XYZ file of C-alpha atoms in Angstrom:
522
model
C -85.145 -51.522 -20.395
C -81.409 -51.738 -19.874
C -79.860 -49.890 -16.975
C -77.476 -47.070 -17.864
C -74.542 -48.855 -16.241
C -75.115 -51.751 -18.678
C -73.869 -49.696 -21.587
C -70.164 -50.376 -21.178
C -70.791 -54.074 -20.694
C -72.963 -54.243 -23.807
C -70.344 -52.457 -25.881
C -67.720 -54.920 -24.674
C -70.019 -57.805 -25.609
C -70.445 -56.354 -29.088
C -66.700 -55.913 -29.523
C -66.088 -59.443 -28.278
C -68.566 -60.762 -30.830
C -66.751 -58.831 -33.527
C -63.441 -60.382 -32.499
C -64.985 -63.847 -32.502
C -66.376 -63.341 -35.964
C -62.977 -62.121 -37.211
C -61.364 -65.333 -35.935
C -63.507 -67.577 -38.125
C -61.043 -69.624 -40.138
C -61.324 -70.637 -43.734
C -62.808 -74.006 -42.783
C -65.797 -72.436 -41.050
C -69.074 -73.649 -42.505
C -71.852 -71.437 -43.802
C -74.023 -72.714 -40.945
C -71.558 -71.366 -38.363
C -71.400 -68.026 -40.150
C -75.197 -67.822 -40.194
C -75.326 -68.602 -36.482
C -72.817 -65.864 -35.667
C -74.738 -63.429 -37.836
C -77.880 -64.242 -35.800
C -76.021 -63.512 -32.550
C -74.856 -60.172 -33.938
C -78.434 -59.333 -34.883
C -79.585 -59.989 -31.321
C -76.774 -57.802 -29.943
C -77.793 -55.026 -32.329
C -81.433 -55.149 -31.176
C -80.409 -54.932 -27.507
C -77.981 -52.090 -28.129
C -80.524 -50.180 -30.201
C -82.989 -50.499 -27.310
C -80.429 -48.824 -25.047
C -79.839 -46.051 -27.564
C -83.571 -45.487 -27.998
C -84.073 -44.919 -24.288
C -80.838 -43.060 -23.541
C -80.285 -41.028 -26.723
C -76.612 -41.952 -27.008
C -74.124 -43.386 -29.470
C -75.696 -42.794 -32.918
C -72.784 -44.616 -34.576
C -74.280 -48.010 -33.739
C -76.919 -48.095 -36.522
C -73.984 -48.919 -38.761
C -73.335 -52.048 -36.649
C -75.349 -54.481 -38.763
C -74.154 -52.872 -41.999
C -70.543 -53.781 -41.298
C -71.372 -57.071 -39.592
C -73.231 -58.240 -42.690
C -70.577 -56.867 -45.011
C -67.733 -58.519 -43.119
C -69.419 -61.918 -43.194
C -70.202 -61.645 -46.895
C -66.602 -60.844 -47.781
C -64.731 -63.446 -45.737
C -62.205 -64.913 -48.106
C -59.502 -67.537 -48.250
C -57.406 -65.523 -50.664
C -55.935 -62.981 -48.226
C -53.701 -65.238 -46.125
C -50.374 -63.892 -47.427
C -51.492 -60.398 -48.401
C -49.725 -57.385 -46.930
C -51.072 -53.870 -47.485
C -48.874 -50.851 -46.745
C -50.961 -47.811 -45.807
C -49.500 -44.285 -45.984
C -51.369 -41.601 -44.025
C -51.060 -37.849 -44.604
C -50.352 -36.736 -41.009
C -52.068 -33.341 -41.103
C -55.484 -31.837 -40.522
C -58.303 -34.343 -40.524
C -56.777 -36.717 -43.080
C -55.476 -39.384 -40.693
C -58.575 -40.751 -38.982
C -60.771 -41.257 -42.076
C -58.017 -43.404 -43.607
C -57.594 -45.327 -40.358
C -61.355 -45.824 -40.285
C -61.243 -47.329 -43.792
C -58.364 -49.633 -42.888
C -60.216 -50.853 -39.791
C -63.150 -51.816 -42.003
C -60.848 -53.578 -44.450
C -59.097 -55.400 -41.608
C -62.445 -56.624 -40.314
C -63.409 -57.863 -43.763
C -59.970 -59.406 -44.481
C -58.738 -60.890 -41.179
C -55.969 -62.889 -42.877
C -54.480 -59.811 -44.551
C -51.797 -57.740 -42.767
C -52.096 -53.939 -42.748
C -49.063 -51.762 -41.936
C -50.218 -48.235 -41.064
C -47.342 -45.830 -41.753
C -47.270 -42.222 -40.542
C -45.263 -39.870 -38.331
C -44.635 -40.742 -34.687
C -46.652 -37.754 -33.455
C -49.620 -38.549 -35.664
C -49.636 -42.221 -34.729
C -49.284 -41.429 -31.027
C -52.220 -39.016 -30.976
C -54.588 -40.820 -33.349
C -53.928 -44.557 -33.443
C -56.330 -46.332 -31.045
C -54.849 -48.065 -28.033
C -57.561 -50.699 -27.632
C -59.778 -52.968 -29.701
C -57.467 -53.034 -32.692
C -57.389 -56.223 -34.792
C -54.071 -58.034 -34.605
C -53.689 -57.668 -38.382
C -53.091 -53.883 -38.126
C -49.869 -52.372 -36.815
C -48.542 -48.776 -36.908
C -45.046 -47.805 -38.067
C -43.371 -44.422 -37.558
C -41.522 -42.349 -40.159
C -39.733 -38.993 -40.064
C -41.832 -35.808 -39.879
C -39.113 -33.812 -41.630
C -38.712 -31.222 -38.880
C -34.978 -30.756 -38.164
C -33.865 -30.666 -34.551
C -34.160 -27.167 -33.130
C -36.461 -25.893 -35.891
C -39.843 -26.658 -34.355
C -40.660 -22.949 -34.105
C -40.179 -22.551 -37.855
C -42.631 -25.372 -38.447
C -45.508 -24.024 -36.347
C -47.415 -22.841 -39.416
C -49.507 -25.739 -40.781
C -48.253 -25.391 -44.359
C -44.677 -25.110 -43.091
C -45.020 -28.503 -41.423
C -46.518 -29.981 -44.580
C -43.659 -28.726 -46.736
C -41.035 -30.076 -44.341
C -42.712 -33.483 -44.325
C -42.969 -33.579 -48.120
C -39.287 -32.664 -48.408
C -38.408 -36.045 -46.919
C -39.517 -37.471 -50.254
C -40.355 -41.030 -51.249
C -37.215 -42.216 -49.426
C -38.993 -41.571 -46.125
C -42.007 -43.606 -47.222
C -39.666 -46.314 -48.494
C -38.080 -46.622 -45.051
C -41.488 -47.167 -43.496
C -42.321 -49.792 -46.078
C -39.038 -51.631 -45.515
C -39.589 -51.521 -41.751
C -43.037 -53.088 -42.158
C -41.780 -55.802 -44.498
C -38.922 -56.720 -42.173
C -41.214 -56.854 -39.155
C -44.007 -58.894 -40.754
C -41.682 -60.958 -42.948
C -44.211 -60.425 -45.737
C -43.637 -58.562 -48.986
C -46.046 -55.720 -49.637
C -48.712 -56.767 -52.143
C -50.706 -53.507 -52.295
C -50.332 -49.850 -51.292
C -53.169 -47.658 -50.030
C -52.199 -44.014 -49.609
C -53.713 -40.633 -48.963
C -53.978 -38.941 -52.351
C -51.897 -36.045 -50.984
C -48.916 -38.436 -51.017
C -48.624 -39.056 -54.772
C -44.979 -40.128 -54.396
C -46.322 -43.370 -52.924
C -47.414 -44.279 -56.456
C -43.792 -44.620 -57.504
C -43.164 -47.046 -54.643
C -46.070 -49.152 -55.873
C -44.752 -48.915 -59.406
C -41.307 -50.143 -58.328
C -42.870 -53.050 -56.442
C -45.271 -53.796 -59.296
C -48.258 -53.773 -56.930
C -51.618 -51.959 -57.102
C -51.769 -48.386 -55.827
C -55.062 -47.274 -54.267
C -55.535 -43.562 -53.565
C -57.774 -42.368 -50.728
C -59.564 -39.002 -50.927
C -60.555 -37.618 -47.483
C -61.198 -33.947 -48.461
C -64.543 -32.709 -49.737
C -65.408 -35.091 -52.559
C -66.177 -32.502 -55.226
C -62.860 -30.738 -54.671
C -61.354 -33.671 -56.579
C -62.554 -32.099 -59.824
C -60.312 -29.070 -59.300
C -57.109 -31.030 -59.823
C -58.151 -32.204 -63.279
C -58.940 -28.660 -64.442
C -56.255 -26.769 -62.573
C -54.640 -25.188 -65.648
C -57.964 -23.685 -66.749
C -58.716 -22.501 -63.215
C -55.342 -20.774 -62.815
C -55.681 -19.134 -66.225
C -59.159 -17.867 -65.392
C -58.050 -16.628 -61.970
C -55.152 -14.729 -63.546
C -57.140 -13.119 -66.365
C -60.731 -12.877 -65.148
C -60.597 -12.610 -61.365
C -63.451 -14.153 -59.411
C -65.238 -15.791 -62.321
C -67.708 -18.660 -62.260
C -66.110 -21.990 -63.160
C -68.947 -23.127 -65.410
C -66.703 -25.633 -67.197
C -66.565 -27.928 -64.141
C -69.036 -30.774 -64.838
C -71.791 -30.763 -62.235
C -70.135 -27.887 -60.346
C -71.002 -24.870 -62.473
C -71.757 -22.735 -59.376
C -68.136 -22.848 -58.209
C -66.168 -19.611 -58.304
C -62.467 -18.841 -58.312
C -62.765 -17.540 -54.733
C -63.887 -21.017 -53.624
C -60.673 -22.669 -54.781
C -57.829 -23.718 -52.444
C -55.506 -20.733 -52.431
C -52.433 -22.987 -52.426
C -53.358 -23.963 -55.979
C -53.469 -20.406 -57.283
C -49.887 -19.497 -56.344
C -47.956 -18.417 -59.452
C -44.926 -16.346 -60.372
C -42.244 -18.426 -58.714
C -43.958 -18.406 -55.302
C -45.041 -22.029 -55.472
C -44.318 -24.298 -52.527
C -43.599 -28.006 -52.535
C -47.129 -28.530 -51.244
C -48.717 -26.478 -54.028
C -46.663 -28.305 -56.668
C -47.730 -31.609 -55.135
C -51.388 -30.622 -55.367
C -51.051 -29.481 -58.969
C -49.596 -32.878 -59.877
C -52.618 -34.829 -58.642
C -54.555 -34.579 -61.885
C -51.746 -36.420 -63.662
C -50.960 -39.003 -60.959
C -54.399 -40.063 -59.722
C -55.454 -41.686 -63.029
C -52.632 -44.187 -62.379
C -54.426 -45.522 -59.292
C -56.041 -48.941 -59.478
C -58.900 -47.263 -57.624
C -59.593 -43.905 -56.033
C -61.670 -44.162 -52.857
C -63.792 -41.187 -51.789
C -64.743 -40.756 -48.141
C -68.290 -39.540 -48.706
C -71.794 -40.478 -49.835
C -72.132 -40.978 -53.580
C -75.840 -40.193 -53.321
C -75.045 -36.565 -52.382
C -72.618 -35.789 -55.210
C -73.791 -34.319 -58.552
C -74.206 -37.083 -61.174
C -72.288 -35.081 -63.798
C -69.325 -34.757 -61.438
C -69.327 -38.504 -60.780
C -69.625 -39.290 -64.479
C -66.720 -36.973 -65.312
C -64.455 -38.429 -62.630
C -65.263 -41.985 -63.706
C -64.204 -41.080 -67.235
C -60.802 -39.942 -65.933
C -60.044 -42.622 -63.334
C -59.572 -46.372 -63.578
C -62.111 -46.932 -60.810
C -64.013 -44.551 -58.529
C -65.313 -46.027 -55.272
C -67.256 -44.450 -52.410
C -67.011 -45.700 -48.831
C -69.569 -44.716 -46.218
C -67.696 -42.392 -43.808
C -69.112 -43.880 -40.621
C -66.767 -44.945 -37.830
C -65.699 -48.552 -37.624
C -67.058 -50.305 -34.559
C -63.465 -50.969 -33.527
C -62.680 -47.241 -33.450
C -63.430 -45.839 -29.976
C -66.479 -43.583 -30.148
C -66.398 -40.006 -28.899
C -69.389 -40.411 -26.594
C -67.375 -39.850 -23.422
C -69.108 -36.658 -22.365
C -66.451 -35.254 -20.050
C -67.750 -31.713 -20.577
C -71.346 -32.508 -19.639
C -72.765 -31.482 -23.009
C -75.667 -33.941 -23.090
C -77.301 -33.144 -19.736
C -77.174 -29.494 -20.785
C -78.564 -30.184 -24.280
C -81.349 -32.279 -22.769
C -82.704 -29.135 -21.077
C -82.980 -27.194 -24.342
C -85.880 -27.008 -26.799
C -85.821 -28.962 -30.045
C -83.741 -27.365 -32.840
C -82.958 -24.299 -30.711
C -79.210 -24.536 -30.005
C -76.349 -23.141 -32.082
C -73.347 -25.482 -31.941
C -70.043 -23.736 -32.681
C -66.740 -25.392 -33.535
C -63.996 -24.482 -36.005
C -61.642 -27.415 -35.568
C -58.063 -27.504 -34.360
C -55.944 -26.494 -37.357
C -56.719 -22.771 -37.669
C -58.113 -20.596 -34.870
C -60.900 -18.095 -35.412
C -59.397 -14.557 -35.476
C -60.114 -12.754 -32.175
C -62.056 -9.960 -33.899
C -64.394 -12.555 -35.403
C -64.736 -14.365 -32.076
C -65.956 -11.061 -30.620
C -68.455 -10.693 -33.480
C -69.779 -14.210 -32.872
C -70.110 -13.553 -29.138
C -71.930 -10.254 -29.672
C -74.355 -11.849 -32.131
C -75.060 -14.746 -29.779
C -75.678 -12.413 -26.847
C -78.007 -10.101 -28.758
C -79.932 -12.946 -30.401
C -80.770 -14.714 -27.138
C -80.130 -18.059 -28.844
C -78.813 -20.940 -26.683
C -75.314 -21.999 -27.749
C -72.685 -24.687 -27.196
C -69.199 -23.420 -28.120
C -66.420 -26.004 -28.397
C -62.634 -25.712 -28.789
C -62.160 -22.178 -27.517
C -58.447 -22.533 -26.755
C -56.841 -19.106 -26.633
C -60.051 -17.211 -27.451
C -61.864 -16.934 -24.119
C -59.731 -13.931 -23.195
C -60.726 -12.203 -26.440
C -64.458 -12.358 -25.699
C -66.312 -9.217 -24.553
C -65.988 -8.477 -20.833
C -68.698 -10.268 -18.884
C -69.942 -12.285 -21.872
C -69.552 -15.673 -20.189
C -71.303 -14.523 -16.995
C -74.172 -12.802 -18.838
C -74.899 -15.822 -21.040
C -74.239 -18.659 -18.581
C -77.937 -19.575 -18.269
C -78.259 -20.331 -21.995
C -74.675 -20.794 -23.147
C -72.020 -23.430 -22.546
C -68.331 -23.125 -23.474
C -66.287 -26.339 -23.456
C -62.744 -27.301 -24.417
C -64.019 -30.331 -26.308
C -67.364 -31.823 -27.326
C -68.250 -35.214 -28.866
C -69.207 -33.548 -32.134
C -70.802 -36.464 -33.997
C -73.149 -37.140 -31.097
C -73.811 -33.453 -30.413
C -74.929 -32.918 -34.007
C -77.244 -35.927 -33.686
C -78.977 -34.404 -30.641
C -82.487 -33.082 -31.224
C -81.771 -29.755 -29.491
C -79.149 -28.647 -32.030
C -80.627 -26.475 -34.771
C -77.607 -24.961 -36.511
C -73.857 -25.574 -36.786
C -71.324 -22.727 -37.121
C -68.467 -24.441 -38.950
C -65.350 -24.017 -41.060
C -66.737 -26.613 -43.534
C -63.977 -29.129 -42.854
C -64.723 -32.461 -44.514
C -65.324 -34.366 -41.274
C -67.543 -31.610 -39.880
C -69.654 -31.608 -43.039
C -70.083 -35.387 -42.746
C -71.147 -35.039 -39.102
C -73.612 -32.282 -39.973
C -75.307 -33.954 -42.944
C -75.525 -37.193 -40.937
C -77.284 -35.311 -38.134
C -79.540 -33.267 -40.420
C -78.255 -29.954 -39.030
C -78.151 -26.785 -41.220
C -74.824 -24.947 -41.367
C -73.531 -21.386 -41.205
C -70.183 -21.556 -42.956
C -66.965 -19.641 -42.453
C -64.382 -21.371 -44.720
C -60.710 -20.844 -43.848
C -58.485 -22.709 -46.306
C -58.073 -25.727 -48.562
C -61.247 -27.348 -49.865
C -63.466 -25.571 -47.326
C -64.584 -22.972 -49.874
C -65.717 -25.750 -52.211
C -67.642 -27.368 -49.355
C -69.297 -24.052 -48.514
C -70.478 -23.647 -52.099
C -71.902 -27.187 -52.076
C -73.707 -26.490 -48.790
C -75.227 -23.205 -49.958
C -75.898 -23.684 -53.683
C -76.069 -27.436 -54.387
C -77.573 -29.124 -51.312
C -79.095 -25.838 -50.040
C -78.652 -26.850 -46.405
C -76.909 -23.731 -45.131
C -75.376 -20.356 -45.907
C -71.851 -18.988 -46.260
C -70.994 -15.813 -44.354
C -70.777 -12.805 -46.643
C -67.128 -12.198 -47.468
C -66.358 -15.448 -45.603
C -65.961 -13.422 -42.404
C -68.038 -13.282 -39.228
C -69.612 -9.915 -38.459
C -72.163 -9.302 -35.743
C -74.942 -8.185 -38.084
C -74.159 -10.813 -40.711
C -74.328 -13.624 -38.176
C -77.510 -12.258 -36.581
C -79.125 -12.297 -40.021
C -78.091 -15.885 -40.741
C -79.043 -17.216 -37.298
C -82.457 -15.628 -37.657
C -82.850 -17.083 -41.161
C -82.087 -20.667 -40.205
C -83.614 -20.864 -36.726
C -86.577 -18.489 -36.905
C -87.736 -17.232 -40.297
C -90.238 -19.008 -42.505
C -87.955 -18.598 -45.545
C -85.392 -20.692 -43.698
C -87.804 -23.634 -43.656
C -86.489 -24.803 -47.040
C -82.968 -25.043 -45.598
C -84.218 -26.908 -42.535
C -86.288 -29.318 -44.652
C -83.399 -29.909 -47.049
C -81.099 -30.774 -44.144
C -83.553 -33.451 -42.981
C -83.893 -34.771 -46.535
C -80.110 -35.076 -46.823
C -80.023 -36.875 -43.462
C -82.484 -39.439 -44.806
C -80.336 -39.883 -47.913
C -77.337 -40.593 -45.690
C -79.300 -43.126 -43.648
C -80.396 -44.897 -46.831
C -76.789 -44.977 -48.058
C -75.590 -47.141 -45.164
C -77.966 -50.010 -45.867
C -76.342 -53.403 -46.551
C -77.766 -53.515 -50.067
C -76.500 -50.020 -50.901
C -73.855 -48.936 -53.390
C -71.335 -48.206 -50.628
C -71.407 -51.842 -49.513
C -70.743 -52.937 -53.085
C -67.845 -50.493 -53.408
C -66.246 -51.665 -50.172
C -66.620 -55.238 -51.386
C -64.865 -54.256 -54.625
C -62.026 -52.700 -52.636
C -61.623 -55.861 -50.559
C -61.409 -57.910 -53.747
C -58.658 -55.640 -55.090
C -56.458 -56.066 -52.027
C -57.300 -59.777 -51.796
C -56.324 -60.666 -55.345
C -53.314 -58.409 -55.814
């Protein structure tokens, strides 16, 4: 068995192998490619042995999936291709798009990728190491005037200021990339929340590919927005039974920014409303989720409205640094807990849990006696009941940050208290962990409805608010009661579906191959 201190060395070996495979030139024979593939297989076996004995780094099962895919898609046609990538620099949009571009860069080593976003977003998210030399970041204006940072502290305020910079801001980034690489842009990939990038592609006469990082089924909303607004105005919280495959959705589940009427619209809300008209112009729309988990009627309806609908497996690229640096000591603590006994709590970084709800969560945890790991508590520790931390220290752990993907893959975790953000949902279904949902904004209400009524792998808090008694009831349901067994079993079934989806012969591999062909032949 490998020693624990071998891990870093083995990861470096794997990354070095990846770089070697990316450097194969167009004259490389099939025999050489086969030989390299064999070496990668051996590395995978050794690394899996380490994982098996040390219970770390669950991202590596995707190693062979992308190694095989990259070798199968090596092409001579990408030598002069230049893809401009526009990231939406807010929430959890940035990293899923970067993850996709890293996969494309691995598969198309002769193609240049210019990753364009704000300076702050690039500085905090763009990896510093192990980046292929065919990807480079470029900074554009965030739209916040000097001296007005206080006015932009609200998340939507920042979004509106950024959108006010218009396509001219994106154009500057594109021109910067072209001047630096001395290559004309041959394709544009952009977050779907930046529809103005379509007009840049139109002016350049190049393909426009839209990327969809929110909850996949929220895409349907933007094609039926007029009906939804009309129903919300006249019938209140009605069921949206006209949404194909999503008949359980209700008006209350919709992003509230879409339901603003009467002259109170913002630039952001108008941008969202426009998506149903702009997205059909995309050469392809790429969804960051598992096709196998989406309702077939929803998929069929979207395919009838779009030129091409592709799904990419939302697993981290091997070149993206993993979050398994356990600076908070989560894993030694989790290792001492019983299987499926721990409540993991995290609500992201965009919106904080209201203090009154943090108190309700703390009171429920204390009364229940359930072990808990609570992450990202910035600004809330002072709001907790007096003595809570001391009284629960033998079965509770509060940390400023936790490696969420790996935590949710740990056998001790039995339930996830979440805001239903897209990345958190992906982490949870991949780990087979049931969810207790408290949606805040955006597509999180849609995700909560999918979790509770479609996949049946969790529950949404009544009134979408944490109360002590409401949380006690839901914790007891999922972790203790026999009637919660269906939820627990469904979560494991969904996990197996996700594992099947990442296989080299799966639909996701075919879709990624299709995407590579689009950028390679444009």
